[in-house]
């Protein structure tokens, strides 16, 4: 397989989404297996209905209007991925509430927002996008799904609405010269896979020591799970390790056959590219088959409390990438507790959720979107509602160094980020964390993705995509506009 054979998947997912959208009046239809486990009730039965409250918290809508900056919030509070989707969505909404309550909005511009339930289904995500994109003051979309991102990648340039995909999405869209409207901030599945292989090399005493090793990739059989494969194949070719690929059918509740293969092949390491219930199931199966959890490494979507809490001590020693820190010690989280939860306006059903891995990630994502609006206002006018095109400029000109993150109350929760026309990611760094049976502990400093390995793959992939779609590279004038 070549490094670029994954690209047809983008076309097939987008085509399926468009077909589903054409028949979106049928609320029972779905192109995603994830939707099959959705909870019953109005929120689950209506594809584009506002999201449910998530167990008693205050998920609300602030109506869009011409004088407000509108943030559409795609979410999944129903179905098999809800345990992970809920804290992510809660963090995003709570940060917007904080900015309105504490700061009076963005330089005086109040924030409006509305959730739309996708159930992690591509067709429902596209429907939510189509419904919300026409709201006044629309800012940008965070699809919260790689499949939905693939489906929207061709729509965004037409609608002139940017897509933020924090730690997920289309890896080659880091190349802003070909992907003007995609922003895979803070990392992609290629950077994540690269960081993991670097870390394993360090553990073995050097990347050359990986020669002859066997590394198994247990992955969600979806665009999300398949995305790291080209990078891992490249690294396997470079270092001489054997890559075993073991797909798991979504949502991932049945993995006995997969872990029987793991037990038989005896890999040195297992990389877990899972989401939702797949992750806890994998850890339980690893425990049952006797595979050492300290030889397992998950992507950052397989490294949150819902993934391990039901396994407890059985998951002790398990490692995962961390794009952000957890805990309530960060000043911004303390501000959320003070200005939102102390006023009985929190979105989460319990204060204990505040500060968890995915909650904090939602806060960080929404902070980047708010800071993009501020950056746009610096160019186009403070105190004004920004258009989505203006916000796109702000997203391309983010510069949040360590001092700025400190001032925003984030400290070292996330790595500093600086985007440009050429680089829509802004940071390729991640840390490794380990579950001790009761909590996550950061084990490493930030590890940067290796540009010498990543950049040629990104350049090749972006050029191929542009050629297939008839996209011209952006000019210097466009980049500097």
Tab-separated table of C-alpha atoms in Angstrom:
chain	number	residue	atom	x	y	z
A	1	UNK	CA	0.000	0.000	0.000
A	2	UNK	CA	1.319	3.458	-0.863
A	3	UNK	CA	1.159	6.317	1.581
A	4	UNK	CA	-1.694	7.901	-0.314
A	5	UNK	CA	-4.101	5.035	-0.884
A	6	UNK	CA	-6.214	6.311	1.997
A	7	UNK	CA	-7.401	9.263	-0.080
A	8	UNK	CA	-10.315	7.527	-1.844
A	9	UNK	CA	-11.899	7.178	1.579
A	10	UNK	CA	-12.379	10.954	1.637
A	11	UNK	CA	-14.326	10.843	-1.608
A	12	UNK	CA	-16.506	7.933	-0.523
A	13	UNK	CA	-17.329	9.493	2.864
A	14	UNK	CA	-18.155	12.847	1.307
A	15	UNK	CA	-20.316	11.202	-1.364
A	16	UNK	CA	-22.187	9.182	1.238
A	17	UNK	CA	-22.787	12.284	3.305
A	18	UNK	CA	-24.166	14.192	0.332
A	19	UNK	CA	-26.499	11.320	-0.548
A	20	UNK	CA	-27.666	11.170	3.043
A	21	UNK	CA	-28.273	14.907	3.080
A	22	UNK	CA	-30.425	14.650	-0.029
A	23	UNK	CA	-32.757	12.348	1.924
A	24	UNK	CA	-32.391	13.954	5.308
A	25	UNK	CA	-36.145	14.071	5.795
A	26	UNK	CA	-35.893	10.391	6.732
A	27	UNK	CA	-34.860	10.655	10.361
A	28	UNK	CA	-34.208	6.942	10.553
A	29	UNK	CA	-31.401	6.984	7.979
A	30	UNK	CA	-27.736	7.168	8.925
A	31	UNK	CA	-24.418	6.479	7.238
A	32	UNK	CA	-22.657	5.848	10.554
A	33	UNK	CA	-22.670	2.675	12.590
A	34	UNK	CA	-22.235	4.907	15.633
A	35	UNK	CA	-25.779	6.152	15.293
A	36	UNK	CA	-27.196	2.656	15.758
A	37	UNK	CA	-26.686	2.820	19.513
A	38	UNK	CA	-28.250	6.239	19.980
A	39	UNK	CA	-30.460	6.737	22.982
A	40	UNK	CA	-34.199	6.793	22.448
A	41	UNK	CA	-36.233	9.965	22.744
A	42	UNK	CA	-36.716	13.166	20.824
A	43	UNK	CA	-33.064	14.206	20.830
A	44	UNK	CA	-31.954	10.896	19.369
A	45	UNK	CA	-34.819	10.627	16.910
A	46	UNK	CA	-34.454	14.035	15.303
A	47	UNK	CA	-31.246	14.425	13.377
A	48	UNK	CA	-30.835	18.164	13.679
A	49	UNK	CA	-32.606	18.800	16.967
A	50	UNK	CA	-30.863	20.823	19.667
A	51	UNK	CA	-28.790	18.563	21.897
A	52	UNK	CA	-30.096	16.990	25.069
A	53	UNK	CA	-29.007	18.363	28.417
A	54	UNK	CA	-26.575	15.504	29.113
A	55	UNK	CA	-27.957	14.232	32.401
A	56	UNK	CA	-29.268	17.313	34.179
A	57	UNK	CA	-26.699	19.970	33.288
A	58	UNK	CA	-27.697	23.269	31.750
A	59	UNK	CA	-27.014	22.930	28.037
A	60	UNK	CA	-28.681	26.024	26.629
A	61	UNK	CA	-29.064	28.000	23.429
A	62	UNK	CA	-28.237	31.692	23.162
A	63	UNK	CA	-30.126	32.760	20.067
A	64	UNK	CA	-28.123	34.112	17.144
A	65	UNK	CA	-28.690	37.708	16.069
A	66	UNK	CA	-26.930	40.283	13.931
A	67	UNK	CA	-25.209	41.870	16.937
A	68	UNK	CA	-23.804	38.581	18.332
A	69	UNK	CA	-20.901	36.331	17.356
A	70	UNK	CA	-22.499	32.937	16.724
A	71	UNK	CA	-20.720	29.662	17.505
A	72	UNK	CA	-22.446	26.541	16.157
A	73	UNK	CA	-21.704	23.562	18.407
A	74	UNK	CA	-21.913	20.119	16.840
A	75	UNK	CA	-22.081	17.523	19.598
A	76	UNK	CA	-22.983	13.946	20.419
A	77	UNK	CA	-24.676	13.457	23.753
A	78	UNK	CA	-26.440	10.286	22.563
A	79	UNK	CA	-25.240	6.907	21.354
A	80	UNK	CA	-22.179	4.773	22.152
A	81	UNK	CA	-19.778	7.727	21.975
A	82	UNK	CA	-21.766	9.914	24.389
A	83	UNK	CA	-19.582	9.222	27.468
A	84	UNK	CA	-16.711	10.901	25.626
A	85	UNK	CA	-18.750	13.411	23.642
A	86	UNK	CA	-20.549	14.884	26.654
A	87	UNK	CA	-17.557	16.300	28.595
A	88	UNK	CA	-16.047	17.583	25.345
A	89	UNK	CA	-19.271	19.447	24.518
A	90	UNK	CA	-19.707	20.670	28.111
A	91	UNK	CA	-16.243	22.249	28.147
A	92	UNK	CA	-16.866	24.074	24.893
A	93	UNK	CA	-20.177	25.512	26.006
A	94	UNK	CA	-18.915	26.469	29.467
A	95	UNK	CA	-16.022	28.482	28.027
A	96	UNK	CA	-18.457	30.515	25.910
A	97	UNK	CA	-20.596	31.089	28.991
A	98	UNK	CA	-17.475	32.211	30.862
A	99	UNK	CA	-16.502	34.745	28.185
A	100	UNK	CA	-20.012	36.207	28.196
A	101	UNK	CA	-20.286	36.318	32.007
A	102	UNK	CA	-16.760	37.348	32.995
A	103	UNK	CA	-15.675	39.433	30.001
A	104	UNK	CA	-18.960	40.714	28.616
A	105	UNK	CA	-18.278	38.888	25.358
A	106	UNK	CA	-15.432	39.333	22.879
A	107	UNK	CA	-14.377	42.982	23.135
A	108	UNK	CA	-17.979	43.834	23.899
A	109	UNK	CA	-19.569	41.518	21.323
A	110	UNK	CA	-21.823	39.022	23.060
A	111	UNK	CA	-21.590	35.371	22.085
A	112	UNK	CA	-24.503	33.300	20.797
A	113	UNK	CA	-24.329	29.522	20.505
A	114	UNK	CA	-26.496	26.519	19.707
A	115	UNK	CA	-25.799	22.805	19.929
A	116	UNK	CA	-26.882	20.323	17.290
A	117	UNK	CA	-26.844	16.584	18.003
A	118	UNK	CA	-25.013	14.431	15.452
A	119	UNK	CA	-24.767	11.115	17.296
A	120	UNK	CA	-21.300	10.956	15.641
A	121	UNK	CA	-23.098	10.174	12.345
A	122	UNK	CA	-21.759	11.805	9.195
A	123	UNK	CA	-25.152	12.474	7.595
A	124	UNK	CA	-26.519	14.079	10.753
A	125	UNK	CA	-23.374	16.178	11.068
A	126	UNK	CA	-23.799	17.488	7.523
A	127	UNK	CA	-27.443	18.245	8.238
A	128	UNK	CA	-26.484	20.191	11.376
A	129	UNK	CA	-23.926	22.139	9.356
A	130	UNK	CA	-26.464	23.023	6.656
A	131	UNK	CA	-28.987	24.185	9.256
A	132	UNK	CA	-26.628	26.287	11.345
A	133	UNK	CA	-24.377	27.802	8.685
A	134	UNK	CA	-27.006	30.401	7.718
A	135	UNK	CA	-27.356	31.827	11.224
A	136	UNK	CA	-26.263	35.476	11.525
A	137	UNK	CA	-22.740	35.990	12.827
A	138	UNK	CA	-21.642	32.402	12.179
A	139	UNK	CA	-17.987	32.015	13.159
A	140	UNK	CA	-16.610	28.558	12.321
A	141	UNK	CA	-17.400	24.864	12.751
A	142	UNK	CA	-15.728	22.236	14.906
A	143	UNK	CA	-17.247	19.039	13.403
A	144	UNK	CA	-16.107	16.790	16.310
A	145	UNK	CA	-15.723	13.885	13.872
A	146	UNK	CA	-13.198	12.967	11.197
A	147	UNK	CA	-15.956	11.549	8.981
A	148	UNK	CA	-17.978	14.771	9.215
A	149	UNK	CA	-14.797	16.770	8.555
A	150	UNK	CA	-14.132	14.817	5.357
A	151	UNK	CA	-17.705	15.493	4.228
A	152	UNK	CA	-17.457	19.240	4.963
A	153	UNK	CA	-13.992	19.811	3.485
A	154	UNK	CA	-15.427	20.460	0.018
A	155	UNK	CA	-18.311	22.535	1.378
A	156	UNK	CA	-16.252	24.947	3.472
A	157	UNK	CA	-14.528	26.758	0.546
A	158	UNK	CA	-17.886	27.241	-1.204
A	159	UNK	CA	-19.588	28.551	1.932
A	160	UNK	CA	-16.444	30.401	3.075
A	161	UNK	CA	-16.690	29.018	6.605
A	162	UNK	CA	-13.551	27.681	8.343
A	163	UNK	CA	-13.325	24.256	9.989
A	164	UNK	CA	-11.364	23.792	13.213
A	165	UNK	CA	-10.333	20.190	13.895
A	166	UNK	CA	-8.336	20.177	17.127
A	167	UNK	CA	-6.315	16.953	17.119
A	168	UNK	CA	-8.325	15.195	14.414
A	169	UNK	CA	-9.478	15.418	10.821
A	170	UNK	CA	-7.529	15.407	7.577
A	171	UNK	CA	-3.788	15.227	8.240
A	172	UNK	CA	-2.711	16.801	4.937
A	173	UNK	CA	-4.867	19.867	5.650
A	174	UNK	CA	-2.005	21.203	7.737
A	175	UNK	CA	-0.872	22.604	4.374
A	176	UNK	CA	-2.730	25.911	4.324
A	177	UNK	CA	-1.552	26.709	0.802
A	178	UNK	CA	-3.975	24.071	-0.509
A	179	UNK	CA	-6.470	23.852	2.369
A	180	UNK	CA	-7.451	27.447	2.980
A	181	UNK	CA	-10.456	26.628	5.163
A	182	UNK	CA	-9.223	23.649	7.230
A	183	UNK	CA	-7.369	24.151	10.518
A	184	UNK	CA	-6.195	20.919	12.213
A	185	UNK	CA	-4.961	22.856	15.233
A	186	UNK	CA	-2.514	21.306	17.702
A	187	UNK	CA	-1.994	18.032	15.862
A	188	UNK	CA	-3.223	15.402	13.436
A	189	UNK	CA	-3.215	11.621	13.482
A	190	UNK	CA	0.034	11.711	11.541
A	191	UNK	CA	1.717	13.882	14.175
A	192	UNK	CA	0.251	11.701	16.939
A	193	UNK	CA	1.513	8.489	15.348
A	194	UNK	CA	4.908	10.071	14.767
A	195	UNK	CA	5.213	11.166	18.399
A	196	UNK	CA	4.319	7.671	19.586
A	197	UNK	CA	6.935	5.997	17.403
A	198	UNK	CA	9.555	8.506	18.587
A	199	UNK	CA	8.603	7.740	22.197
A	200	UNK	CA	8.826	3.981	21.683
A	201	UNK	CA	12.219	4.481	20.072
A	202	UNK	CA	13.386	6.431	23.118
A	203	UNK	CA	12.167	3.645	25.413
A	204	UNK	CA	14.102	1.070	23.396
A	205	UNK	CA	17.290	3.138	23.403
A	206	UNK	CA	16.994	4.605	19.901
A	207	UNK	CA	14.810	4.349	16.821
A	208	UNK	CA	17.265	1.851	15.337
A	209	UNK	CA	16.353	-0.508	18.182
A	210	UNK	CA	12.842	-0.834	16.749
A	211	UNK	CA	14.206	-3.026	13.959
A	212	UNK	CA	12.659	-6.481	14.202
A	213	UNK	CA	9.998	-5.337	16.701
A	214	UNK	CA	6.311	-5.948	16.076
A	215	UNK	CA	3.840	-3.107	16.621
A	216	UNK	CA	0.103	-3.783	16.326
A	217	UNK	CA	-2.364	-1.037	15.463
A	218	UNK	CA	-5.810	-1.791	16.902
A	219	UNK	CA	-7.944	0.822	15.181
A	220	UNK	CA	-11.531	2.002	14.803
A	221	UNK	CA	-12.546	0.895	11.299
A	222	UNK	CA	-13.478	4.380	10.100
A	223	UNK	CA	-11.743	7.395	8.518
A	224	UNK	CA	-10.571	8.343	12.028
A	225	UNK	CA	-8.948	4.992	12.687
A	226	UNK	CA	-7.413	4.617	9.234
A	227	UNK	CA	-5.847	8.078	9.130
A	228	UNK	CA	-2.525	7.244	10.918
A	229	UNK	CA	-1.756	4.229	8.712
A	230	UNK	CA	0.332	6.018	6.027
A	231	UNK	CA	2.615	7.578	8.652
A	232	UNK	CA	3.033	4.291	10.507
A	233	UNK	CA	3.843	2.504	7.258
A	234	UNK	CA	6.468	5.123	6.501
A	235	UNK	CA	8.039	4.749	9.945
A	236	UNK	CA	7.954	0.931	9.638
A	237	UNK	CA	9.811	1.215	6.341
A	238	UNK	CA	12.369	3.569	7.891
A	239	UNK	CA	13.070	1.583	11.059
A	240	UNK	CA	12.387	-2.014	10.094
A	241	UNK	CA	9.592	-2.879	12.509
A	242	UNK	CA	6.618	-5.026	11.523
A	243	UNK	CA	3.263	-3.231	11.495
A	244	UNK	CA	0.229	-5.407	12.187
A	245	UNK	CA	-3.114	-3.753	11.438
A	246	UNK	CA	-6.195	-4.939	13.319
A	247	UNK	CA	-9.434	-3.082	12.460
A	248	UNK	CA	-12.323	-3.049	14.925
A	249	UNK	CA	-15.877	-2.615	13.645
A	250	UNK	CA	-17.593	0.453	15.120
A	251	UNK	CA	-18.600	1.120	17.801
A	252	UNK	CA	-16.116	-1.442	19.144
A	253	UNK	CA	-18.022	-3.433	21.745
A	254	UNK	CA	-16.964	-6.768	20.223
A	255	UNK	CA	-13.190	-7.272	20.154
A	256	UNK	CA	-12.605	-10.863	21.293
A	257	UNK	CA	-11.376	-11.973	17.853
A	258	UNK	CA	-9.041	-8.968	17.677
A	259	UNK	CA	-7.400	-9.719	21.009
A	260	UNK	CA	-7.131	-13.389	20.157
A	261	UNK	CA	-4.982	-12.255	17.228
A	262	UNK	CA	-2.947	-10.065	19.594
A	263	UNK	CA	-2.412	-13.006	21.937
A	264	UNK	CA	-1.325	-15.216	19.042
A	265	UNK	CA	0.993	-12.700	17.348
A	266	UNK	CA	2.556	-11.409	20.589
A	267	UNK	CA	3.400	-7.835	19.475
A	268	UNK	CA	5.948	-5.826	21.437
A	269	UNK	CA	3.555	-2.878	21.576
A	270	UNK	CA	-0.091	-2.181	20.799
A	271	UNK	CA	-1.201	1.228	19.543
A	272	UNK	CA	-4.875	1.861	20.325
A	273	UNK	CA	-6.659	4.179	17.872
A	274	UNK	CA	-10.066	4.039	19.497
A	275	UNK	CA	-12.921	6.256	20.559
A	276	UNK	CA	-15.738	5.865	23.024
A	277	UNK	CA	-16.670	2.414	24.251
A	278	UNK	CA	-14.004	0.844	22.037
A	279	UNK	CA	-11.259	2.005	24.386
A	280	UNK	CA	-12.559	0.525	27.643
A	281	UNK	CA	-13.480	-2.662	25.786
A	282	UNK	CA	-9.916	-2.937	24.445
A	283	UNK	CA	-8.446	-2.521	27.919
A	284	UNK	CA	-10.772	-5.152	29.371
A	285	UNK	CA	-9.860	-7.573	26.588
A	286	UNK	CA	-6.147	-6.856	27.075
A	287	UNK	CA	-6.562	-7.656	30.762
A	288	UNK	CA	-8.460	-10.862	29.966
A	289	UNK	CA	-5.837	-12.059	27.469
A	290	UNK	CA	-2.908	-11.033	29.647
A	291	UNK	CA	-1.439	-8.389	27.353
A	292	UNK	CA	0.570	-5.914	29.485
A	293	UNK	CA	-1.178	-2.565	29.728
A	294	UNK	CA	2.176	-0.793	30.005
A	295	UNK	CA	2.866	-1.973	26.453
A	296	UNK	CA	-0.300	-0.245	25.204
A	297	UNK	CA	-0.294	3.322	23.880
A	298	UNK	CA	-3.435	5.172	22.863
A	299	UNK	CA	-4.027	8.205	20.700
A	300	UNK	CA	-5.217	11.314	22.600
A	301	UNK	CA	-8.836	10.247	21.960
A	302	UNK	CA	-8.108	7.047	23.876
A	303	UNK	CA	-6.695	8.788	26.922
A	304	UNK	CA	-9.555	10.199	28.977
A	305	UNK	CA	-11.360	9.207	32.157
A	306	UNK	CA	-14.297	7.423	30.437
A	307	UNK	CA	-11.782	5.142	28.729
A	308	UNK	CA	-10.266	3.812	31.942
A	309	UNK	CA	-12.463	4.519	34.968
A	310	UNK	CA	-14.593	1.371	34.588
A	311	UNK	CA	-11.426	-0.726	34.281
A	312	UNK	CA	-9.733	0.955	37.239
A	313	UNK	CA	-6.654	-0.903	38.430
A	314	UNK	CA	-7.013	-3.255	35.486
A	315	UNK	CA	-5.925	-0.370	33.255
A	316	UNK	CA	-2.997	0.677	35.473
A	317	UNK	CA	0.136	1.241	33.413
A	318	UNK	CA	-1.785	2.041	30.231
A	319	UNK	CA	-0.333	4.998	28.312
A	320	UNK	CA	-1.895	7.545	25.989
A	321	UNK	CA	-0.980	10.738	24.221
A	322	UNK	CA	-2.072	13.984	25.859
A	323	UNK	CA	-2.808	17.128	23.863
A	324	UNK	CA	-3.883	18.911	27.019
A	325	UNK	CA	-3.511	18.644	30.753
A	326	UNK	CA	-6.305	17.700	33.137
A	327	UNK	CA	-7.297	18.980	36.554
A	328	UNK	CA	-9.022	21.999	38.108
A	329	UNK	CA	-5.789	23.755	39.089
A	330	UNK	CA	-5.641	25.942	35.968
A	331	UNK	CA	-6.840	29.528	36.547
A	332	UNK	CA	-9.238	29.349	33.601
A	333	UNK	CA	-10.936	26.302	35.146
A	334	UNK	CA	-11.140	28.097	38.484
A	335	UNK	CA	-12.792	31.011	36.652
A	336	UNK	CA	-15.351	28.645	35.112
A	337	UNK	CA	-16.190	27.263	38.539
A	338	UNK	CA	-16.523	30.791	39.957
A	339	UNK	CA	-18.359	32.575	37.151
A	340	UNK	CA	-20.405	29.706	35.722
A	341	UNK	CA	-20.900	26.878	38.250
A	342	UNK	CA	-21.150	29.013	41.381
A	343	UNK	CA	-23.978	30.823	39.577
A	344	UNK	CA	-25.713	27.519	38.816
A	345	UNK	CA	-25.169	27.946	35.070
A	346	UNK	CA	-22.784	25.063	34.399
A	347	UNK	CA	-23.400	22.700	31.507
A	348	UNK	CA	-21.993	19.560	33.153
A	349	UNK	CA	-24.286	17.594	35.462
A	350	UNK	CA	-21.541	17.510	38.122
A	351	UNK	CA	-18.706	19.831	39.099
A	352	UNK	CA	-16.521	16.717	39.255
A	353	UNK	CA	-16.549	16.565	35.446
A	354	UNK	CA	-14.959	20.010	35.268
A	355	UNK	CA	-11.209	19.588	34.769
A	356	UNK	CA	-11.350	16.113	33.240
A	357	UNK	CA	-9.299	15.443	30.114
A	358	UNK	CA	-12.038	15.894	27.522
A	359	UNK	CA	-13.747	18.733	29.388
A	360	UNK	CA	-10.478	20.691	29.390
A	361	UNK	CA	-10.001	19.875	25.714
A	362	UNK	CA	-13.382	21.391	24.961
A	363	UNK	CA	-12.369	24.513	26.898
A	364	UNK	CA	-9.091	24.739	24.957
A	365	UNK	CA	-10.829	24.312	21.601
A	366	UNK	CA	-13.304	27.063	22.339
A	367	UNK	CA	-10.533	29.324	23.609
A	368	UNK	CA	-8.743	29.009	20.256
A	369	UNK	CA	-11.917	29.953	18.404
A	370	UNK	CA	-12.492	32.982	20.636
A	371	UNK	CA	-8.860	34.060	20.228
A	372	UNK	CA	-9.245	33.734	16.441
A	373	UNK	CA	-12.148	36.190	16.626
A	374	UNK	CA	-10.001	38.559	18.707
A	375	UNK	CA	-7.178	38.313	16.167
A	376	UNK	CA	-9.638	39.073	13.377
A	377	UNK	CA	-10.984	42.056	15.298
A	378	UNK	CA	-7.470	43.480	15.563
A	379	UNK	CA	-7.388	43.644	11.765
A	380	UNK	CA	-11.016	44.293	10.856
A	381	UNK	CA	-12.360	46.265	13.815
A	382	UNK	CA	-12.624	45.765	17.570
A	383	UNK	CA	-16.118	45.522	18.962
A	384	UNK	CA	-17.558	44.298	15.657
A	385	UNK	CA	-19.155	40.986	14.749
A	386	UNK	CA	-16.692	39.159	12.517
A	387	UNK	CA	-17.716	37.307	9.377
A	388	UNK	CA	-16.599	33.709	8.931
A	389	UNK	CA	-14.116	34.899	6.271
A	390	UNK	CA	-12.607	37.368	8.731
A	391	UNK	CA	-12.426	34.689	11.422
A	392	UNK	CA	-10.583	32.463	8.941
A	393	UNK	CA	-7.902	35.172	8.751
A	394	UNK	CA	-7.738	35.189	12.537
A	395	UNK	CA	-7.343	31.414	12.626
A	396	UNK	CA	-4.462	31.708	10.174
A	397	UNK	CA	-2.748	34.355	12.276
A	398	UNK	CA	-2.990	32.921	15.788
A	399	UNK	CA	0.069	33.444	17.966
A	400	UNK	CA	-0.415	32.185	21.499
A	401	UNK	CA	2.982	31.905	23.125
A	402	UNK	CA	3.652	30.732	26.669
A	403	UNK	CA	3.125	34.200	28.138
A	404	UNK	CA	-0.193	34.639	26.328
A	405	UNK	CA	-1.435	31.237	27.490
A	406	UNK	CA	-0.490	32.176	31.049
A	407	UNK	CA	-2.426	35.423	30.733
A	408	UNK	CA	-5.461	33.509	29.458
A	409	UNK	CA	-5.291	31.208	32.492
A	410	UNK	CA	-4.216	28.080	30.617
A	411	UNK	CA	-0.597	27.821	31.741
A	412	UNK	CA	0.837	24.579	30.387
A	413	UNK	CA	-2.548	22.954	29.775
A	414	UNK	CA	-1.748	23.106	26.048
A	415	UNK	CA	1.357	23.721	23.969
A	416	UNK	CA	1.915	27.214	22.505
A	417	UNK	CA	0.513	27.599	18.992
A	418	UNK	CA	1.406	29.825	16.048
A	419	UNK	CA	-0.360	29.388	12.709
A	420	UNK	CA	0.587	30.750	9.287
A	421	UNK	CA	-0.668	30.515	5.727
A	422	UNK	CA	1.646	27.567	5.180
A	423	UNK	CA	0.996	25.884	8.547
A	424	UNK	CA	-2.623	25.592	9.677
A	425	UNK	CA	-1.720	23.318	12.579
A	426	UNK	CA	0.478	25.616	14.628
A	427	UNK	CA	1.876	22.908	16.921
A	428	UNK	CA	2.803	19.255	16.431
A	429	UNK	CA	3.639	18.527	20.066
A	430	UNK	CA	2.085	16.030	22.462
A	431	UNK	CA	2.990	14.479	25.798
A	432	UNK	CA	2.625	10.917	27.058
A	433	UNK	CA	0.486	10.248	30.134
A	434	UNK	CA	-0.016	7.065	32.163
A	435	UNK	CA	-3.053	5.841	34.106
A	436	UNK	CA	-2.125	4.754	37.647
A	437	UNK	CA	-5.446	3.140	38.428
A	438	UNK	CA	-7.153	6.286	39.669
A	439	UNK	CA	-5.774	9.251	37.711
A	440	UNK	CA	-3.711	10.305	34.698
A	441	UNK	CA	-0.098	11.390	35.237
A	442	UNK	CA	1.972	13.223	32.616
A	443	UNK	CA	5.189	11.242	32.036
A	444	UNK	CA	7.091	13.225	29.394
A	445	UNK	CA	7.802	16.721	28.245
A	446	UNK	CA	6.313	17.880	24.947
A	447	UNK	CA	7.505	15.697	22.054
A	448	UNK	CA	7.464	17.407	18.653
A	449	UNK	CA	6.418	15.623	15.486
A	450	UNK	CA	9.440	15.166	13.203
A	451	UNK	CA	9.067	17.638	10.334
A	452	UNK	CA	11.647	15.729	8.280
A	453	UNK	CA	9.278	12.754	8.235
A	454	UNK	CA	5.947	14.571	8.227
A	455	UNK	CA	6.466	17.427	5.778
A	456	UNK	CA	7.160	15.321	2.654
A	457	UNK	CA	4.055	13.213	3.325
A	458	UNK	CA	1.932	16.325	3.870
A	459	UNK	CA	3.280	18.012	0.741
A	460	UNK	CA	2.702	14.897	-1.373
A	461	UNK	CA	-0.777	14.287	0.024
A	462	UNK	CA	-1.905	17.903	-0.307
A	463	UNK	CA	-0.634	18.122	-3.891
A	464	UNK	CA	-2.427	14.887	-4.821
A	465	UNK	CA	-5.678	16.057	-3.277
A	466	UNK	CA	-5.387	19.441	-5.025
A	467	UNK	CA	-4.719	17.750	-8.365
A	468	UNK	CA	-7.763	15.494	-7.993
A	469	UNK	CA	-10.005	18.423	-7.038
A	470	UNK	CA	-8.574	21.003	-9.447
A	471	UNK	CA	-7.446	23.250	-6.575
A	472	UNK	CA	-4.778	25.851	-7.279
A	473	UNK	CA	-2.163	26.607	-4.642
A	474	UNK	CA	-2.714	29.960	-2.962
A	475	UNK	CA	-0.667	32.874	-4.175
A	476	UNK	CA	1.644	34.967	-2.019
A	477	UNK	CA	-0.846	37.824	-2.337
A	478	UNK	CA	-3.628	35.634	-0.974
A	479	UNK	CA	-1.451	34.486	1.917
A	480	UNK	CA	-0.550	38.055	2.820
A	481	UNK	CA	-4.049	39.494	2.383
